[in-house]
Structures are given as structure tokens and as C-alpha cells.
Coordinates of C-alpha atoms and ligand atoms in Angstrom, one line a residue:
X1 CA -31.7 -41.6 -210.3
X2 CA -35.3 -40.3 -209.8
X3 CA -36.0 -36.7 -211.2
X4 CA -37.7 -34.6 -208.4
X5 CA -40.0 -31.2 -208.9
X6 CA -38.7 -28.5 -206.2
X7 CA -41.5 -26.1 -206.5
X8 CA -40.9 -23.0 -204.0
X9 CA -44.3 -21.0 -203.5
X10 CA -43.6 -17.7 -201.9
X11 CA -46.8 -16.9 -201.5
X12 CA -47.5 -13.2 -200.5
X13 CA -43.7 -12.7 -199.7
X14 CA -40.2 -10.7 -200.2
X15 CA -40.0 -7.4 -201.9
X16 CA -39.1 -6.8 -205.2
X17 CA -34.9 -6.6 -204.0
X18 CA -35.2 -9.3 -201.5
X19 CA -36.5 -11.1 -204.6
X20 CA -33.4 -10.6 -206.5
X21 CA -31.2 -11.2 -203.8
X22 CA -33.2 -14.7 -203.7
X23 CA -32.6 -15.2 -207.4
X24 CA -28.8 -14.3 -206.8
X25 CA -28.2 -16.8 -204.0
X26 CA -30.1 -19.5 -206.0
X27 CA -27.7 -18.9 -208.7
X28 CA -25.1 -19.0 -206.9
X29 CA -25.5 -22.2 -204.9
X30 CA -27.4 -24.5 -207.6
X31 CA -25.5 -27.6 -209.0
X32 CA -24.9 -26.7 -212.8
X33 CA -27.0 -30.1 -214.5
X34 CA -28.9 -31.1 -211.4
X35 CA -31.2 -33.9 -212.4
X36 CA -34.1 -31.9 -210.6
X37 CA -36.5 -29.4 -211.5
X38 CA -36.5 -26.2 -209.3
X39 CA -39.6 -23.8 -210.2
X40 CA -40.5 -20.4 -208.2
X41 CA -43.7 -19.4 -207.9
X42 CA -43.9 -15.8 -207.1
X43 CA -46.1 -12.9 -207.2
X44 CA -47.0 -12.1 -210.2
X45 CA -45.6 -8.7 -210.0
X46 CA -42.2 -10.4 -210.1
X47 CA -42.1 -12.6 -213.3
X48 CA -40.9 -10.6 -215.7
X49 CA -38.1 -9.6 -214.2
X50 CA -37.3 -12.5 -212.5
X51 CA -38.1 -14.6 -216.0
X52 CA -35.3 -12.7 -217.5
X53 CA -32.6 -14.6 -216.0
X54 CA -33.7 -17.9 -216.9
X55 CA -31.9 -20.3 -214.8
X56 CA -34.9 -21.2 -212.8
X57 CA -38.9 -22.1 -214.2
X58 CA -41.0 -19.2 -213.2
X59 CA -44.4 -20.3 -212.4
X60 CA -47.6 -17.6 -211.2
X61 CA -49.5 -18.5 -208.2
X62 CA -52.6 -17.7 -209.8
X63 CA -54.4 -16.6 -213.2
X64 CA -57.7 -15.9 -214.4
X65 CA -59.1 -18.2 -216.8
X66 CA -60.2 -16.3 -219.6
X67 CA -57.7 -14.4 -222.1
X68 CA -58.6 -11.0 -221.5
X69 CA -61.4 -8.9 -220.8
X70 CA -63.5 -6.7 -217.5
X71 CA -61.6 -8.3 -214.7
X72 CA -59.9 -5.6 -212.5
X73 CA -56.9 -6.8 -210.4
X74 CA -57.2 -10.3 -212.4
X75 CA -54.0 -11.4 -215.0
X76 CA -54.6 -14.1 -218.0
X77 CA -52.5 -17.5 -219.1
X78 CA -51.4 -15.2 -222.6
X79 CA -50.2 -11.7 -220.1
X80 CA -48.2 -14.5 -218.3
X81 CA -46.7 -16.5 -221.0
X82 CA -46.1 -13.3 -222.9
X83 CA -43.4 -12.0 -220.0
X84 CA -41.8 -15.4 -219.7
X85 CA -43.6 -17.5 -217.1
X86 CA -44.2 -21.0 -217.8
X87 CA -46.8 -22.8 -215.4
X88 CA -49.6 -21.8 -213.0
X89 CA -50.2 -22.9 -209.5
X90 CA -54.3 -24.0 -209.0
X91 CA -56.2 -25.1 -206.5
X92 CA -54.2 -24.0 -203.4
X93 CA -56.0 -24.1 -200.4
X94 CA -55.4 -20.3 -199.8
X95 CA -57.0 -19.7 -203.1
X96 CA -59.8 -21.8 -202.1
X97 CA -60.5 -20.8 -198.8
X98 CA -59.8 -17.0 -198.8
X99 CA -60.7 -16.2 -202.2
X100 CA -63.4 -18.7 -202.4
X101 CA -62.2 -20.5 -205.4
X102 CA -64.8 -23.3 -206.1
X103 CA -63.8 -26.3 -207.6
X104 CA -65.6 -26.1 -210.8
X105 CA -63.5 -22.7 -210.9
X106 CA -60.8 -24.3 -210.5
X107 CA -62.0 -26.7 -213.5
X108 CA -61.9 -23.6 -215.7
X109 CA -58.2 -22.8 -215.0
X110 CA -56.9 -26.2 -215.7
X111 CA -59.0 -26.1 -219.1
X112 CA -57.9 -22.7 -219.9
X113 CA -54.3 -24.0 -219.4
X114 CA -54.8 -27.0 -221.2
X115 CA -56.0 -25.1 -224.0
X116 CA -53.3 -22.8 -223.9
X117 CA -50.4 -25.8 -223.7
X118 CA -49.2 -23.9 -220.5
X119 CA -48.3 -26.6 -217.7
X120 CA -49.6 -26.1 -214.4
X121 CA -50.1 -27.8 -210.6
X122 CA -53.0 -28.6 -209.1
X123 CA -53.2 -28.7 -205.9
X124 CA -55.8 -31.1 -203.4
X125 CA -56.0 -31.8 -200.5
X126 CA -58.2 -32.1 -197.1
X127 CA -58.9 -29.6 -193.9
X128 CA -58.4 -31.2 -190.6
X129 CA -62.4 -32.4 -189.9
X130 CA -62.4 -34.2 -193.0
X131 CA -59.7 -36.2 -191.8
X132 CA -61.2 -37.0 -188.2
X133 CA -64.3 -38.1 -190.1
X134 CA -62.5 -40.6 -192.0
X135 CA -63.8 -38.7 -195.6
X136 CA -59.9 -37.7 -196.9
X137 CA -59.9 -40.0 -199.8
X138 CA -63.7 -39.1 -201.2
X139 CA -63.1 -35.7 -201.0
X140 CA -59.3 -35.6 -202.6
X141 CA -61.3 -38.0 -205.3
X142 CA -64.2 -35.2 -205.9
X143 CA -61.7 -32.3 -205.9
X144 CA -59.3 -34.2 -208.4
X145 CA -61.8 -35.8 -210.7
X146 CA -64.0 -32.4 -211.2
X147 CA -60.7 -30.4 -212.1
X148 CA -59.0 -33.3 -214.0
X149 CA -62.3 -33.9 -215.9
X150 CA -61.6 -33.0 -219.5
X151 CA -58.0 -33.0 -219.6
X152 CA -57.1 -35.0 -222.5
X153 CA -54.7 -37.7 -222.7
X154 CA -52.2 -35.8 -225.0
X155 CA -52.4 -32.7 -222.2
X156 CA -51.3 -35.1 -219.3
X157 CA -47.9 -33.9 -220.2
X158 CA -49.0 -30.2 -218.7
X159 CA -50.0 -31.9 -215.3
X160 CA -48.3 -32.0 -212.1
X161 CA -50.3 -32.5 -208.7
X162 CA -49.5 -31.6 -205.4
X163 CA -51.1 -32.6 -202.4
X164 CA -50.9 -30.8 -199.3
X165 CA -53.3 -31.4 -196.4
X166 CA -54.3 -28.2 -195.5
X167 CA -53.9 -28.8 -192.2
X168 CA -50.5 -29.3 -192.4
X169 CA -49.7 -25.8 -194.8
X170 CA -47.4 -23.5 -192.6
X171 CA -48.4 -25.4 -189.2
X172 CA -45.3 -27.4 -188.6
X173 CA -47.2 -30.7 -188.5
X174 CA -46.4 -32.7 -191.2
X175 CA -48.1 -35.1 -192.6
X176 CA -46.1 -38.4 -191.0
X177 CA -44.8 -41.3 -193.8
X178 CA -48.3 -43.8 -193.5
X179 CA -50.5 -40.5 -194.3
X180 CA -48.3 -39.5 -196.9
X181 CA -47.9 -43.3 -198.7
X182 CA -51.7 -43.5 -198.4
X183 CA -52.7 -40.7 -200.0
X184 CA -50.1 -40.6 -202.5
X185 CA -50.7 -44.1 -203.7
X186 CA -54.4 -43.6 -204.2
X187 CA -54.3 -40.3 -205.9
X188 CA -52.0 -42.7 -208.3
X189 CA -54.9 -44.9 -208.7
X190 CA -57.1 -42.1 -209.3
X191 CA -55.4 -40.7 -212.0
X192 CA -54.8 -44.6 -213.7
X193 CA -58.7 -44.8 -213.6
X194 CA -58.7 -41.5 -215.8
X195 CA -56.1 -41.9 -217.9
X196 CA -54.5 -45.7 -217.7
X197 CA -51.1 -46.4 -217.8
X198 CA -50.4 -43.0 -218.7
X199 CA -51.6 -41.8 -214.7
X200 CA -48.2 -43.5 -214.1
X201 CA -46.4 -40.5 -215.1
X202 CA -47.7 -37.4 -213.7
X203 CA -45.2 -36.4 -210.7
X204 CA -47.1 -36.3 -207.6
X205 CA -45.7 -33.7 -205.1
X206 CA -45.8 -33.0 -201.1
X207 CA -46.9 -29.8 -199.6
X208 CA -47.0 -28.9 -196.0
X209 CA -44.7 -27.9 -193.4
X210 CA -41.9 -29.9 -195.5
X211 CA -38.4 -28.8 -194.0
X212 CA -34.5 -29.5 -193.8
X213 CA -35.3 -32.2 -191.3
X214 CA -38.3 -34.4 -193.1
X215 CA -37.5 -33.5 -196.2
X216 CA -35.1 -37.0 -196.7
X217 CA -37.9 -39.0 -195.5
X218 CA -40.6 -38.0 -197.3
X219 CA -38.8 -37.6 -200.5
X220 CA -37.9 -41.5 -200.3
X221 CA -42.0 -42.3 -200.7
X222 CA -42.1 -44.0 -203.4
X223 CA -45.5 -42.3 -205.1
X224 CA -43.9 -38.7 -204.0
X225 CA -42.0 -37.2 -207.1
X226 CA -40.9 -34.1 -205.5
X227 CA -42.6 -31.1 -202.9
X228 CA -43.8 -27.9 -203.1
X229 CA -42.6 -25.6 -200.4
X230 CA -43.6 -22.8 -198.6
X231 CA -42.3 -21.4 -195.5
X232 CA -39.0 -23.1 -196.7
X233 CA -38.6 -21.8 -200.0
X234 CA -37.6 -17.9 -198.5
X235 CA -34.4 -18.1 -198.4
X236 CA -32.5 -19.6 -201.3
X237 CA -30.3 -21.8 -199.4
X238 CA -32.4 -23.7 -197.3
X239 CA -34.8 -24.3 -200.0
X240 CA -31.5 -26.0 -201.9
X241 CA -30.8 -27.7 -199.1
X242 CA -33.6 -29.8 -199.3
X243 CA -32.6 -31.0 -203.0
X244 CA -29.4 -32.5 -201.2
X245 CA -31.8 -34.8 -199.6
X246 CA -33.4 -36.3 -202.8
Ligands
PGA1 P1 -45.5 -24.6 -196.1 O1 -46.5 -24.2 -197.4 O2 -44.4 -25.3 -196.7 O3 -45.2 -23.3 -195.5 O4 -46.3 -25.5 -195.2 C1 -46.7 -25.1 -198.4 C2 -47.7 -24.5 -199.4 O5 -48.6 -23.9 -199.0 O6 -47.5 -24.6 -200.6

């Protein structure tokens, strides 16, 4: 059976009680020993408390790559592993576009996780005009192989990707089945020319407008080891329901 990554990303959602309540539902409703991996990523605010219960991987949905230091409003990889939360969430489009996260910034967070041993996902992806143009593969290649850069071998482990066209991220257009199998299979390819055989193994998820009723066929891809989900992922149940698709 293949092992899927659910990853839910709330984004800037749900109160701290409507968290709970999430986490109690989730609970409730999860098969004890399902083969998959479910992960939250929640605001930051959220992890420890949420951490405490341990039944699902916390992840954040953002950190700053340096330990500590001057940067107001910011939270490091050692504050977040020291509450409980196990992998951060880079490269989102939101990050990039409203917060104008380069992507040689986005280079320094994967290195500072790598250097930390703290897994994380990074995400790529293209806006609508670099599609039209025809330029979605060169530029998924430029934002992957810039981040990815000095990631060693022995870190690969740490490494998930996501890819989620941007302009299918809480739009309702999904990506359809060819654009998915093309892009999946050549960010594959990319990540064999960096790291050989070993590219094999790092999970490759889906993200964009992935619901109840797509989820079944763009889980059975064959390069797409899981999703991670937005709009979806707010209420417990119907973000479980999509598991019963894989
Ligand atoms: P969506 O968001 O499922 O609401 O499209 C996905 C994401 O941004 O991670």
C-alpha cells in the first residue's frame, strides 16, 4: 500500500478553541495505525498547545532562519523544536508574494533546517502568466534548484516538496491530471539530477484547491505521494475524508 503525506495548512485561521475542537474531532475520527502521515500546520501561536497531545505531527508555517537574535515578530527552528513542533512549511506562495520572500531567502531556511535536522516542505510552484508563456517548468527548476542547492545527500531524509500552482491555491481550479503528471514527473527528474537515485524517495505532494471530489484522482498519480491542503483542512472531518480516497 503507498504511504501518503496529508499535510493540512490552516493558514491564518480558527481561534485558539476552534483549534481544539479541530484537534478533538481529528482524534476522534482518525484510523488508529493508518498507513498515512497527517501533519497540521498551524499558527505558530498554537503549537505548543496543540503539540501536547501528540497524535498528529505539528508543523509551523513559517520560521526565521537564524537561531535567535533582533528580529521582532520573527520565531527560530530551536523556539519551535523546543515546544514540540517537528517541521516547517517554506516557500508558500503566500510567503512569497505577500511577504516578499525571495528565493535565495527561502535558501536560507531550508539550510538552517538542514542544519538543525528539523524536516520541512518546500513548496514551488508557478503564477498563472508563467503558465500561458509556456515557462512552468524553467521556473519550478530555478525555484527548486536555488533552495535545494546545498542540501546534502544524508539531509534528503528532512525533504518533502509540495507543488502547488499558485494559480490554483484557494481558486477552485485545480490543476487537471496531464498538468499534475507533467509537473510531478519532472520535479522527479529534477531532484534525480541532484541527488541520483536517492531523488526517488522524497514524497512529492499536491497543493491547490484539492477537495472531497478530486482528491481520488489526483492521489492515484503516480509521482504524487500525498497533498497539502488548504481550504479543506478546516474542519477535521472533511480533511479525513480525503485520506479515505488514498
Ligand atoms: P487550498 O490551499 O487547498 O485552499 O487551495 C492550499 C495551500 O495553499 O497550501
Amino acid at each position: 500500500m503507498r504511504k501518503f503525506i496529508l499535510a493540512a495548512n490552516w493558514k491564518m485561521n480558527l481561534t485558539a478553541a476552534e483549534a481544539q475542537d479541530w484537534l478533538t474531532q481529528f482524534n476522534d475520527l482518525v484510523t488508529e495505525n493508518s498507513t498515512h502521515e497527517f501533519r497540521l500546520y498551524a499558527p505558530s501561536l498554537f503549537s505548543a498547545e496543540l503539540a501536547k497531545s501528540n497524535t498528529i505531527h505539528i508543523g509551523a508555517q513559517n520560521a526565521f532562519p537564524s537561531d535567535f537574535g533582533a528580529f521582532t515578530g520573527e520565531v527560530s527552528i530551536p523556539q519551535l523544536i523546543s515546544v514540540g513542533v517537528k517541521s516547517l512549511l517554506i516557500g508558500h506562495s503566500e510567503r512569497r508574494s505577500y511577504f516578499h520572500e525571495s528565493t535565495e531567502f527561502i535558501k536560507e531556511k531550508v539550510d538552517a533546517c538542514c542544519q538543525h535536522a528539523f524536516p520541512f516542505i518546500l513548496c514551488c510552484g508557478e503564477d498563472f502568466e508563467t503558465r500561458e508563456k509556456d515557462e512552468y517548468l524553467s521556473f519550478i527548476r530555478n525555484q527548486l534548484s536555488t533552495a535545494i542547492e546545498q542540501v546534502e545527500k544524508e539531509q534528503l531524509a528532512l525533504m518533502v516538496i509540495a507543488y502547488e500552482p499558485i494559480w490554483a491555491i484557494g481558486t477552485g481550479q485545480t490543476a487537471t491530471i496531464d498538468q499534475i503528471l507533467e509537473v510531478h514527473g519532472y520535479i522527479r527528474s529534477v531532484l534525480i539530477d541532484f541527488f541520483g537515485e536517492l531523488g526517488v524517495a522524497v514524497p512529492i505532494l499536491y497543493g491547490g484547491s484539492v477537495n472531497s471530489s478530486n482528491a481520488k484522482s489526483i492521489f492515484a498519480c503516480p509521482e504524487v505521494n500525498g497533498g497539502l491542503i488548504g481550504g479543506a483542512s478546516l474542519n477535521a472531518s472533511v480533511f479525513l475524508e480525503l485520506a479515505s480516497s488514498l
